[in-house]
Coordinates of C-alpha atoms and ligand atoms in Angstrom, one line a residue:
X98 CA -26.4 -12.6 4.0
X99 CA -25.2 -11.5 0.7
X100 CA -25.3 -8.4 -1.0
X101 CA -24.7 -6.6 -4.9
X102 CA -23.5 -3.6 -4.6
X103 CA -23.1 -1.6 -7.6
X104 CA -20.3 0.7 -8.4
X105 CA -20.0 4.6 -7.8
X106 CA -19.3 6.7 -10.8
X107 CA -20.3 10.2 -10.2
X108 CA -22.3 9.8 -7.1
X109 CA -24.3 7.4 -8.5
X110 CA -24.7 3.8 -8.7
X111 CA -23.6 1.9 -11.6
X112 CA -23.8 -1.7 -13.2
X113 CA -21.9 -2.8 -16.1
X114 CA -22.9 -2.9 -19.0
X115 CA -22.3 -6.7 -19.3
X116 CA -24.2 -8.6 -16.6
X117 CA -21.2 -10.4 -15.1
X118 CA -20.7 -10.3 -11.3
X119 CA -17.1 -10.8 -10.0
X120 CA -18.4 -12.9 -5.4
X121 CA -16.3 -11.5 -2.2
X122 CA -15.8 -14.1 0.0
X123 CA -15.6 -14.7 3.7
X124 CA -12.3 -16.1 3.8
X125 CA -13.1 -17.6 7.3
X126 CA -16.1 -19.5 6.0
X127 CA -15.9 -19.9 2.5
X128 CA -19.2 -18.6 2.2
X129 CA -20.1 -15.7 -0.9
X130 CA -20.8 -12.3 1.4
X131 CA -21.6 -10.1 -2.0
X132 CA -21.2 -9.6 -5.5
X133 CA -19.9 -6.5 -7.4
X134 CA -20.2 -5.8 -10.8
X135 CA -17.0 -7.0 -13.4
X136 CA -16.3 -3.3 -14.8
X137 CA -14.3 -3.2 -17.8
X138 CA -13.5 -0.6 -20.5
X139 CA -16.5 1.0 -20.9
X140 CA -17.0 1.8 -17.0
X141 CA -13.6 2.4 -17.1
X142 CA -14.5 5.3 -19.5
X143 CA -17.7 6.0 -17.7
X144 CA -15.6 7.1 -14.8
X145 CA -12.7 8.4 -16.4
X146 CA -15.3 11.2 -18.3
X147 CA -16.4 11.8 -14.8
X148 CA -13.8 12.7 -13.4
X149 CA -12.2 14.7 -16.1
X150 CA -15.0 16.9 -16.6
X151 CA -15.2 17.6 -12.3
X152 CA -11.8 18.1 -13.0
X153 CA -11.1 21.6 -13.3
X154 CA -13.5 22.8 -10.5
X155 CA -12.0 20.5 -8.7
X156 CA -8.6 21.6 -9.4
X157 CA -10.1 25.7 -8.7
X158 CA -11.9 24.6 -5.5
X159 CA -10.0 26.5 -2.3
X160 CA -7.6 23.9 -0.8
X161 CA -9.0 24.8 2.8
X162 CA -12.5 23.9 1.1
X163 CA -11.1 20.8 -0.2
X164 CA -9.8 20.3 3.5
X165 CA -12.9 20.5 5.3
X166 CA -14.6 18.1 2.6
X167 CA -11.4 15.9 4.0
X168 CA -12.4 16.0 7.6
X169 CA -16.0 15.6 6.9
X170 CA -15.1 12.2 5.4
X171 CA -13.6 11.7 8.7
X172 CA -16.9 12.3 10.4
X173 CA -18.8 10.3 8.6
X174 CA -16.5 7.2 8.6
X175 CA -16.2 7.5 12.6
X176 CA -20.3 7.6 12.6
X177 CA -20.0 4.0 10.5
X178 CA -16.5 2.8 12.0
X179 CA -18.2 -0.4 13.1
X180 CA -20.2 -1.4 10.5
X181 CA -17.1 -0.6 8.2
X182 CA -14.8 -2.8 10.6
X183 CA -17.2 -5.4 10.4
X184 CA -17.2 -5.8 6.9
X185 CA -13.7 -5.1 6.4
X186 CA -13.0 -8.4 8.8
X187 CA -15.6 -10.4 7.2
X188 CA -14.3 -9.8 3.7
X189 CA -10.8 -9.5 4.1
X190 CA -9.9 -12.0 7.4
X191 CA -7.4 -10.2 9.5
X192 CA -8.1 -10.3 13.2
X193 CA -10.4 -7.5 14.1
X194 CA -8.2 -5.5 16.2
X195 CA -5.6 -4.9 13.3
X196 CA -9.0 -4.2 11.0
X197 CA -9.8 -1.5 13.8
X198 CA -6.0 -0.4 13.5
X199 CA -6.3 -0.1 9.8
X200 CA -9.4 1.7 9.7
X201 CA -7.9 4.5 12.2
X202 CA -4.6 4.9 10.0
X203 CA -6.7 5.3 7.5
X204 CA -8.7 8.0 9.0
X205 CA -5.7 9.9 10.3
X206 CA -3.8 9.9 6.8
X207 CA -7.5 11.6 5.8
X208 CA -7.0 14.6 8.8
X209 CA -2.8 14.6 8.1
X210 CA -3.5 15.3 4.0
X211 CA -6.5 17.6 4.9
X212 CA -4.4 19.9 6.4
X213 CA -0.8 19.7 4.6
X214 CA -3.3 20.3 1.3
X215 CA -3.7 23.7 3.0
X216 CA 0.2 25.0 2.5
X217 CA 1.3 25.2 -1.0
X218 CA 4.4 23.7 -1.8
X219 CA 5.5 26.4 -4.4
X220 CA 8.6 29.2 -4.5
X221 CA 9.2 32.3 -5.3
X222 CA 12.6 32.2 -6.7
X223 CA 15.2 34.6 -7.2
X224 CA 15.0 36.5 -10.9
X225 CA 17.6 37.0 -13.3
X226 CA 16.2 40.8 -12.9
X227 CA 15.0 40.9 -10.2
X228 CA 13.6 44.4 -10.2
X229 CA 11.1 43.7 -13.1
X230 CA 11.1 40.3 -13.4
X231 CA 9.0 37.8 -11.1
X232 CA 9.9 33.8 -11.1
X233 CA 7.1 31.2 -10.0
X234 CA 7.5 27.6 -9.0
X235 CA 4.2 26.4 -9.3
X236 CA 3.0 22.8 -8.1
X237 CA -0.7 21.8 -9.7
X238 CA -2.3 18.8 -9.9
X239 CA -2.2 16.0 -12.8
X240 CA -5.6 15.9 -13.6
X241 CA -7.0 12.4 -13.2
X242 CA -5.5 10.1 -11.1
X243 CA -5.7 5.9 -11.3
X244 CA -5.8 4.6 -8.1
X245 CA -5.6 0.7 -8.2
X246 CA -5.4 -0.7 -4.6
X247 CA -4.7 -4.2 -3.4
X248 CA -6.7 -6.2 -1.1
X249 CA -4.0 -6.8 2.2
X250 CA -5.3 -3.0 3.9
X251 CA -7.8 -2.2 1.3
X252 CA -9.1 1.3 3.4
X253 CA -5.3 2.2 4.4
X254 CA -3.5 1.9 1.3
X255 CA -6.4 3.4 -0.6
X256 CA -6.4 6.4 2.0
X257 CA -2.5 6.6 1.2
X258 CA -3.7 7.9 -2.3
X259 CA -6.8 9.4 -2.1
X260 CA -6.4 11.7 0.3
X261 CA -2.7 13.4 -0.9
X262 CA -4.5 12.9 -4.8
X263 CA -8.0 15.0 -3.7
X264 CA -5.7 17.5 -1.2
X265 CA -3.2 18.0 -4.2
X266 CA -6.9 18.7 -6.4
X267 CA -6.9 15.4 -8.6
X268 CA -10.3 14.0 -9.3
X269 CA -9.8 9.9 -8.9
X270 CA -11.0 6.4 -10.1
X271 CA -10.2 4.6 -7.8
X272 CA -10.2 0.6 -8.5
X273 CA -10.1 -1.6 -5.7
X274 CA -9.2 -5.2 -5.3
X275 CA -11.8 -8.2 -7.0
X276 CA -11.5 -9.4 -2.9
X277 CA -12.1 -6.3 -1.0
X278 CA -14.8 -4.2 -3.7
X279 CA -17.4 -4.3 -0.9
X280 CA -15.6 -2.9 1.6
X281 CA -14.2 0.1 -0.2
X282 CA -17.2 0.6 -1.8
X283 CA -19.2 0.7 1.4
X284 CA -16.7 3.5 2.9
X285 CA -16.3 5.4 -0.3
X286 CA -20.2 5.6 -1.0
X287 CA -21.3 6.3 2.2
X288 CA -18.7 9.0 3.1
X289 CA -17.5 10.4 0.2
X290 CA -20.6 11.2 -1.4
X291 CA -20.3 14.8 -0.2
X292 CA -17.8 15.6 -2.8
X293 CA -18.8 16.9 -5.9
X294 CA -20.0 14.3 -8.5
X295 CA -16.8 12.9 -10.7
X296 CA -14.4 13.4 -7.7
X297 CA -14.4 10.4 -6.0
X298 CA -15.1 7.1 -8.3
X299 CA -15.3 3.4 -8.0
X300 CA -15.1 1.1 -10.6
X301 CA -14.7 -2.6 -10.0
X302 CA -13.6 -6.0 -11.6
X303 CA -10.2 -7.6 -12.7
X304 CA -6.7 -6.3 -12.6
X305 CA -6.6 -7.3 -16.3
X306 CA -9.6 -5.6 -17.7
X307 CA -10.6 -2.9 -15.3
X308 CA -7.6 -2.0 -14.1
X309 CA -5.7 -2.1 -17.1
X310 CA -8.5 0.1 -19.0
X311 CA -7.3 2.7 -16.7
X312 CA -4.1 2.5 -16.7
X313 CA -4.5 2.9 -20.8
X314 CA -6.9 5.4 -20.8
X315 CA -4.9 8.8 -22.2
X316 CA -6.7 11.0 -20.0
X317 CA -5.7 9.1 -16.7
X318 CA -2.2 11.2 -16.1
X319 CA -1.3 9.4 -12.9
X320 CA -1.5 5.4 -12.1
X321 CA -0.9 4.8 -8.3
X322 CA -0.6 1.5 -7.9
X323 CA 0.0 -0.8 -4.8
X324 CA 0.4 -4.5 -5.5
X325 CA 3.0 -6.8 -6.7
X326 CA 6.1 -6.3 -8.7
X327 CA 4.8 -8.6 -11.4
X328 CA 1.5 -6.3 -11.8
X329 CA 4.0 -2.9 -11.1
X330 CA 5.7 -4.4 -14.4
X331 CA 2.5 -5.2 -16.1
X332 CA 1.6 -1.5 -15.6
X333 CA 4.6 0.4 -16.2
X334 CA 4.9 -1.2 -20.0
X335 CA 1.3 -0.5 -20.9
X336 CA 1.7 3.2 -19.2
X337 CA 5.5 3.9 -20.9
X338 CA 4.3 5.1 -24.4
X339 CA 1.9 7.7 -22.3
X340 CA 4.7 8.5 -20.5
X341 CA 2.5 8.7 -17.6
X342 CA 3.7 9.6 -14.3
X343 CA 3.6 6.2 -11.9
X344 CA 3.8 6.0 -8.3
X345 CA 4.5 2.3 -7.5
X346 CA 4.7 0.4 -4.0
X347 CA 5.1 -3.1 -5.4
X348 CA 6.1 -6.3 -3.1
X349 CA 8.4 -6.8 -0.6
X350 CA 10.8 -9.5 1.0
X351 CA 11.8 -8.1 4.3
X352 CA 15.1 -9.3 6.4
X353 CA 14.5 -8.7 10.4
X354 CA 18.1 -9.2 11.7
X355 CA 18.7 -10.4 15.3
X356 CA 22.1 -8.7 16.2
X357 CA 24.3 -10.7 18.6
X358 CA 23.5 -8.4 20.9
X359 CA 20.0 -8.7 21.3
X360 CA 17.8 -10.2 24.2
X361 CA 16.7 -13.4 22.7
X362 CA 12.9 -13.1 24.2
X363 CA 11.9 -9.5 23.4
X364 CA 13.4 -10.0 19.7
X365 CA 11.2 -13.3 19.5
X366 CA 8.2 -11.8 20.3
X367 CA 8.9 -8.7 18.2
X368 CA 9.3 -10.7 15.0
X369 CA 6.1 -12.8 16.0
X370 CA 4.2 -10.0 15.3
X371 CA 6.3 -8.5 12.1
X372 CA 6.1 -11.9 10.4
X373 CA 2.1 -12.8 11.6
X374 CA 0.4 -9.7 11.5
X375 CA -2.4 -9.9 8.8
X376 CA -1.3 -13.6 8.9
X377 CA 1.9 -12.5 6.9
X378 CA 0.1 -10.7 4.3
X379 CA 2.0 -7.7 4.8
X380 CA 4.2 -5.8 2.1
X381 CA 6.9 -5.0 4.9
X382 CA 6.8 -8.7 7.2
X383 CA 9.8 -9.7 7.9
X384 CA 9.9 -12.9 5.3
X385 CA 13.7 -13.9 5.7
X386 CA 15.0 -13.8 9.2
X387 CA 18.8 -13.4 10.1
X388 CA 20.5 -14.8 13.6
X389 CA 23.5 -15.1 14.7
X390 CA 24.5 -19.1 14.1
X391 CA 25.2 -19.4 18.0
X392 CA 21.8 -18.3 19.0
X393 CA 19.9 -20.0 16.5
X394 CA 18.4 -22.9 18.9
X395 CA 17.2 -20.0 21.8
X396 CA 15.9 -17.9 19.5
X397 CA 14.4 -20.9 17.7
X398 CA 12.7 -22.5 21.2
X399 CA 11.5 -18.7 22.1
X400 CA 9.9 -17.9 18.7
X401 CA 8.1 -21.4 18.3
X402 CA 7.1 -21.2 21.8
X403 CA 5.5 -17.5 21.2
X404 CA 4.2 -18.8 18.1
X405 CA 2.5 -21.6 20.0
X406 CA 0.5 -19.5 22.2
X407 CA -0.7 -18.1 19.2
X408 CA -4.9 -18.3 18.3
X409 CA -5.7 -18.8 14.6
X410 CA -9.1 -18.1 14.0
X411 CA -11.8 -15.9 12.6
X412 CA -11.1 -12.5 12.2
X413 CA -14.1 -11.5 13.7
X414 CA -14.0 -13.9 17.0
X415 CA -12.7 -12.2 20.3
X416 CA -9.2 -13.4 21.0
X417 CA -8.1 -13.7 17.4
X418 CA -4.7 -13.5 17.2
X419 CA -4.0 -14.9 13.5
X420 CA -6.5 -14.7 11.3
X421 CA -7.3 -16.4 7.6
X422 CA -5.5 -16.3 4.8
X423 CA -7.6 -13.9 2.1
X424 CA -7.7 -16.5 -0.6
X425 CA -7.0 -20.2 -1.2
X426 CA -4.0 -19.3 -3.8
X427 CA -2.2 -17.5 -1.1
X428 CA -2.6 -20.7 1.4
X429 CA -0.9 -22.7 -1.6
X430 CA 1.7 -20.4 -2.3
X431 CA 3.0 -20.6 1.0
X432 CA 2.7 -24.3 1.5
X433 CA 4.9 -25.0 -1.7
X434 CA 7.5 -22.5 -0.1
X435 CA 7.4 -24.5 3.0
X436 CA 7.5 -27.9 1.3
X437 CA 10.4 -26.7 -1.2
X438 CA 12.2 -25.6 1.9
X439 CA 11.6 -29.0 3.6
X440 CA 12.7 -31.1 0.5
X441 CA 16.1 -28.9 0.5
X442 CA 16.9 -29.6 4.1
X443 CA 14.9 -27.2 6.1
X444 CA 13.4 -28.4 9.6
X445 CA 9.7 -27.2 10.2
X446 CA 9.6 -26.2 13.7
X447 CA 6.1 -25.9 14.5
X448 CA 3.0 -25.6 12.4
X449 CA 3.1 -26.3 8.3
X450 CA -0.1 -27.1 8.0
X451 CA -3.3 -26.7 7.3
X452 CA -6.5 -27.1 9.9
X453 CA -9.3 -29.4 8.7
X454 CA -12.1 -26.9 9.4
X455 CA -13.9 -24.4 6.6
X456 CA -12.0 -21.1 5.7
X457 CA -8.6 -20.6 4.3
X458 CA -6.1 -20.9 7.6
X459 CA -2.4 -22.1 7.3
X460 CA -0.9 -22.8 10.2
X461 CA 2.0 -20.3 11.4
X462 CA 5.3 -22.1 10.7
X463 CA 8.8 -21.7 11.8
X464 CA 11.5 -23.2 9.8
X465 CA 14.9 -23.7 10.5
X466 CA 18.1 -24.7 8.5
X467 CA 16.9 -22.6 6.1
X468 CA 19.5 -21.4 3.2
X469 CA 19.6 -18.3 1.2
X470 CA 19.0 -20.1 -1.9
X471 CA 16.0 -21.8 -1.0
X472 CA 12.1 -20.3 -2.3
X473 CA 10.9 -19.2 0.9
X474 CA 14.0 -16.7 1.1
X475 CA 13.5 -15.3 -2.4
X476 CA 10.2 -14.9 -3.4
X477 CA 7.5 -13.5 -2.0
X478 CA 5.6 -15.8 0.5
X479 CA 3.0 -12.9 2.0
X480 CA 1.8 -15.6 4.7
X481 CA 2.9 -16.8 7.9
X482 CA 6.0 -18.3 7.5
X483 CA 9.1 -17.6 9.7
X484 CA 12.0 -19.1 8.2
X485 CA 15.2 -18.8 10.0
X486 CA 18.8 -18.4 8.5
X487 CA 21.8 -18.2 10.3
X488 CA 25.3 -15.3 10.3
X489 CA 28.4 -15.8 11.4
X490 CA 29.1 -11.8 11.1
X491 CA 27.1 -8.7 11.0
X492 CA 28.6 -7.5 8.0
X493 CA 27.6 -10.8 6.1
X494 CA 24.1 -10.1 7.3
X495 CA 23.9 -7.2 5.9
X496 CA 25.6 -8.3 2.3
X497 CA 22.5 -11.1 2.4
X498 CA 19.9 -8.6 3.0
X499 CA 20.7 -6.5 0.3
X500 CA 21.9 -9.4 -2.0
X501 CA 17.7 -9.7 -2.8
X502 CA 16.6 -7.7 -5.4
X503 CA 13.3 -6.0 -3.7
X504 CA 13.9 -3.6 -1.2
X505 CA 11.0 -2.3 0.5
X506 CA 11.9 -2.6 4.8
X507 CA 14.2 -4.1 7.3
X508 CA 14.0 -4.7 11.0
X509 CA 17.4 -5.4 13.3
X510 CA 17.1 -5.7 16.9
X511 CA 19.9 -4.5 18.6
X512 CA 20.8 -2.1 21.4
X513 CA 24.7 -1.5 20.0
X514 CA 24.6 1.9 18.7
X515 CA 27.8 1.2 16.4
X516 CA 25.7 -2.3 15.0
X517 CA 22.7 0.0 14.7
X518 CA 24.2 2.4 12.7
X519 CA 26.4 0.2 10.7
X520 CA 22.8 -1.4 9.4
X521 CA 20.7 2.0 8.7
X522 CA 23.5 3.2 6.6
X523 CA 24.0 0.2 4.4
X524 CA 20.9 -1.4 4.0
X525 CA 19.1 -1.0 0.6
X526 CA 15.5 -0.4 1.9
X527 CA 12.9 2.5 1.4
X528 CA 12.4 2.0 6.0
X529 CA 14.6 0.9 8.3
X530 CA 13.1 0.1 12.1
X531 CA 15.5 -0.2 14.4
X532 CA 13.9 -2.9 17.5
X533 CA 10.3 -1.5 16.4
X534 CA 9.1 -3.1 13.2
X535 CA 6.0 -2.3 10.9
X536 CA 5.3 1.1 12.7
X537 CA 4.4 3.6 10.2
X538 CA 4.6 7.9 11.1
X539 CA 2.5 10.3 9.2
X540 CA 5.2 12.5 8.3
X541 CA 7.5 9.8 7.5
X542 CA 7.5 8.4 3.8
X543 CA 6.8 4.5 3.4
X544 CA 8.0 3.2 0.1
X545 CA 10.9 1.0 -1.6
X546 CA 13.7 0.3 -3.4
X547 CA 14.9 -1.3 -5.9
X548 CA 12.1 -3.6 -7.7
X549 CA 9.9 -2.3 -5.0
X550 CA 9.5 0.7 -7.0
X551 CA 10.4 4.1 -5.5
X552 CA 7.2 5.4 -4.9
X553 CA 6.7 7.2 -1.9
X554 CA 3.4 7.1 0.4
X555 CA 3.0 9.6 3.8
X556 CA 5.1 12.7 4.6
X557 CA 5.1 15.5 2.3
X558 CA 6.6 13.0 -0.5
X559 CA 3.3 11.6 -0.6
X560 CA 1.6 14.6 -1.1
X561 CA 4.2 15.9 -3.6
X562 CA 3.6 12.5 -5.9
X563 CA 0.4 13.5 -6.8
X564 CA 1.3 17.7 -7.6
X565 CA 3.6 18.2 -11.0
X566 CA 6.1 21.1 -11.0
X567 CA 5.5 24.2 -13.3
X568 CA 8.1 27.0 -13.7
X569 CA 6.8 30.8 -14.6
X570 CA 9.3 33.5 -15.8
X571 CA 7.5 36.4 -16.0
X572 CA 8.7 40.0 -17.5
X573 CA 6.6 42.4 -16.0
X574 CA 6.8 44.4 -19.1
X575 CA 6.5 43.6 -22.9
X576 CA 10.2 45.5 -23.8
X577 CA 12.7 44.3 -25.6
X578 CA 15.8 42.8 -25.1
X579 CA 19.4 43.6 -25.7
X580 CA 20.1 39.9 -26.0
X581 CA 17.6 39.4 -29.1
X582 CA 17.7 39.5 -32.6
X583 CA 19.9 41.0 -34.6
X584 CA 23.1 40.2 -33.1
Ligands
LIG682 P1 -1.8 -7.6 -7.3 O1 -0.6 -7.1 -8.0 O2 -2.3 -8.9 -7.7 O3 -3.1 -6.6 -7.5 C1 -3.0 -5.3 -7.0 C2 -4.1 -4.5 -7.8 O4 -3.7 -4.4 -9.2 C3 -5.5 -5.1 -7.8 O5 -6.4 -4.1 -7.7 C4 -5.5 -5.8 -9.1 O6 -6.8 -6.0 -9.6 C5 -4.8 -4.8 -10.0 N1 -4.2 -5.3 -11.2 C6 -3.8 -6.6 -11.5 N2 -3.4 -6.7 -12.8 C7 -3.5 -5.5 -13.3 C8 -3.2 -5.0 -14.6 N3 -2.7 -5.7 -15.6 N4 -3.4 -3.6 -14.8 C9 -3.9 -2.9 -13.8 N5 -4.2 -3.3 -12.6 C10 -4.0 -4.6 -12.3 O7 -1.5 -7.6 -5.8 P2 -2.4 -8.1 -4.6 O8 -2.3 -9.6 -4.5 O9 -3.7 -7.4 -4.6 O10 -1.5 -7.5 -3.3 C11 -0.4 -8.2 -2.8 C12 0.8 -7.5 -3.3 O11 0.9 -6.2 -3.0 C13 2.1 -8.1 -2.7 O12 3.1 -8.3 -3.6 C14 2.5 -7.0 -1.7 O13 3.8 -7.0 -1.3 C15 2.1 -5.8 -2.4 N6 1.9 -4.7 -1.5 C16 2.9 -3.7 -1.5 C17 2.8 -2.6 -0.6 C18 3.8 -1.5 -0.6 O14 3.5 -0.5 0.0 N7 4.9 -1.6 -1.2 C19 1.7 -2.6 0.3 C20 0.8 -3.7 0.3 C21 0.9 -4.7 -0.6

């Protein structure tokens, strides 16, 4: 069954003004599952008026009202949590256990922002008299913030924003993905339409017309953007002039380095899951993969054989392990990584192809023989490809890790203290996880750097992104001073 679904400006439902319609597929099946409307500039302004003129009772409403509002979200999301998951699966691919996972994370960055939004974050500082004189850090919100979210964790990474932007009181547009509208559409309309109108908005359609509206529009004082480094560039030129204040998580091209220390089984099965989840479609999965040169064929037989037991299917089957890719152009992205690989002397291990039924599945593949140099170890592949490279010492490791220019995570596997340390101290990424890769904490920030951007998501830092910084001296009396005119 398909379905149009309009977008949300205001609490209401909107269509654009031109009657274009922008289809969400099943990536499973191929088949349409809904159309949403191609916003463009003058939805863009729709919802940017919005949610500038909610924007200063917004910005006046108590923060522990703005917290409750928060957790009522919450409630109404866990009331829908399986038709949301559902549709979340069915539009975006990824087996339905890690579509329940995001969905949670999601939820609990909702409670964790609810109730940091309740301490403010401003001092009281010391005054250069300090009988008479009173000196205020304040932190306030922006005004309007530009949310513009990409379509790998379409709930989570848009929870990442809205919830530290509406805690901080910012009013949002929020603009989702072309492949994941109906999804955050269906969560944001359903269970944020307790917030006053203007708070909360959705308008849809491309990256280039939508999205780029917003990022232009002068009353739009924050962009946070997740996607990839050639979009982060995209936006950070068009928002310069404004001097706009961006918060940027842009792609990744994560090293998980297998220290010669490590057990050879556990570390395979750890990296099955940093390089597969969301079938590699994950800003921080391990994309370049680092072993020792003597444990190259053992880790190679344990990884293919763990790959191997491995079930590709639909997202929404029981037993799923790896689901679809989200789009056709991913599925030939990585298969031209793999065959540029191959044509330069790399070995494909298992998989490297693709399975003659509907639905846009790429086998996963482990290469070895694979060379620094080579595609699939520089650019981005986001899809499930495991290509292995070998070290002769951990410092050279560690030089190759950081040699790329995007700097978003890194996983080693190691149980030497002096190794471990070694790595967390020299490696140039916004997370390092040490034997445990891709968990995220709450209270921990998640961000890159280098071309990643340095934006920063979770913790306090993610809170703080979204609040500017105001100083107030204040003279409690009008007299003068000895210090001014005449001299
Ligand atoms: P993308 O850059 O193609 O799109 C991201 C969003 O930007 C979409 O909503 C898109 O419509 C919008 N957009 C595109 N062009 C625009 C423009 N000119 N102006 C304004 N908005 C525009 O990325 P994607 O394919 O949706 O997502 C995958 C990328 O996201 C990968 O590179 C991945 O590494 C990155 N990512 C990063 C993180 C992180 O936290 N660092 C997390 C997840 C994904």
């Amino acid at each position: 069954m398909s379905t149009d679904r309009p977008m949300w400006i205001a609490n209401e439902h909107v269509t654009a003004t031109t009657d274009e319609w922008l289809t969400s597929e099943d990536p499973a099946t191929e088949r349409v599952i809904g159309r949403v409307p191609a916003g463009g500039r003058d939805e863009v302004e729709r919802a940017v008026a919005a949610a500038t003129a909610a924007r200063d009772t917004w910005r006046f409403t108590a923060a522990n009202d703005r917290a409750e509002l928060l957790h009522e979200a919450v409630s109404k999301s866990l009331q829908r949590l399986d038709e949301l998951v559902e549709l979340l699966t069915r539009e975006q691919g990824k087996a339905r256990p890690e579509q329940e996972e995001e969905a949670e994370w999601a939820l609990t960055s909702l409670r964790y922002y609810a109730e940091l939004g309740r301490n403010g974050s401003g001092r009281v500082i010391p005054s250069a008299e300090p009988e008479t004189q009173l000196n205020l850090v304040l932190k306030q919100p922006y005004g309007v913030v530009g949310a513009i979210v990409p379509w790998n964790f379409p709930l989570l990474l848009l929870a990442w924003k809205l919830a530290p932007a509406l805690a901080a009181g910012n009013t949002v547009v929020i603009k989702p993905s072309e492949l994941t509208s109906l999804t955050t559409l269906e969560w944001i309309e359903r269970c944020f339409d307790h917030f006053p109108p203007g708070v909360v908005n959705v308008v849809t359609g491309r990256g280039a017309e939508a999205g780029e509206a917003l990022v232009a529009h002068p009353d739009v004082r924050v962009v946070a953007m997740t996607g990839s480094v050639e979009t982060g560039q995209r936006i950070a030129s068009v928002a310069a002039p404004m001097m706009k204040h961006l918060h940027l998580e842009l792609g990744g091209k994560d090293a998980f380095v297998v220290a010669p220390d490590a057990d050879v089984a556990t570390a395979a099965d750890a990296l099955a899951y940093a390089a597969l989840f969301n079938a590699g479609q994950v800003c921080t999965a391990s994309e370049r993969i680092y072993v020792p040169a003597a444990m190259r064929d053992g880790f190679a037989e344990a990884i293919t054989a763990k790959v191997e037991g491995l079930r590709l299917g639909p997202g929404i089957e029981a037993g799923t392990d790896v689901g679809p890719m989200a789009a056709d152009r991913f599925r030939t992205k990585v298969a031209r990584h793999v065959e540029e690989a191959v044509a330069r002397g790399a070995r494909v291990v298992t998989g490297g192809g693709r399975p003659d039924r509907p639905g846009y599945f790429f086998e996963p593949t482990v290469l070895v023989d694979v060379e620094d140099e080579m595609v699939i170890m520089q650019e981005e592949t986001f899809g499930p490809a495991i290509p292995i490279a070998t070290y002769d010492s951990l410092d050279e490791a560690i030089d190759r890790v950081n040699a790329h220019p995007m700097g978003l995570g890194a996983c080693l596997r190691s149980s030497d203290p002096v190794a471990v340390k070694r790595f967390y101290e020299r490696v140039e990424a916004g997370t390092v996880w040490i034997n445990d890769p891709l968990t995220d904490n709450y209270a921990g920030p998640f961000g890159g750097m280098k071309l990643t951007g340095g934006g920063r998501e979770l913790g306090p830092e993610g809170l703080e992104t979204f609040l500017q910084t105001k100083h107030v001296h204040w003279d409690l009396s009008e007299a003068s001073k000895d210090w001014w005119y005449p001299y």
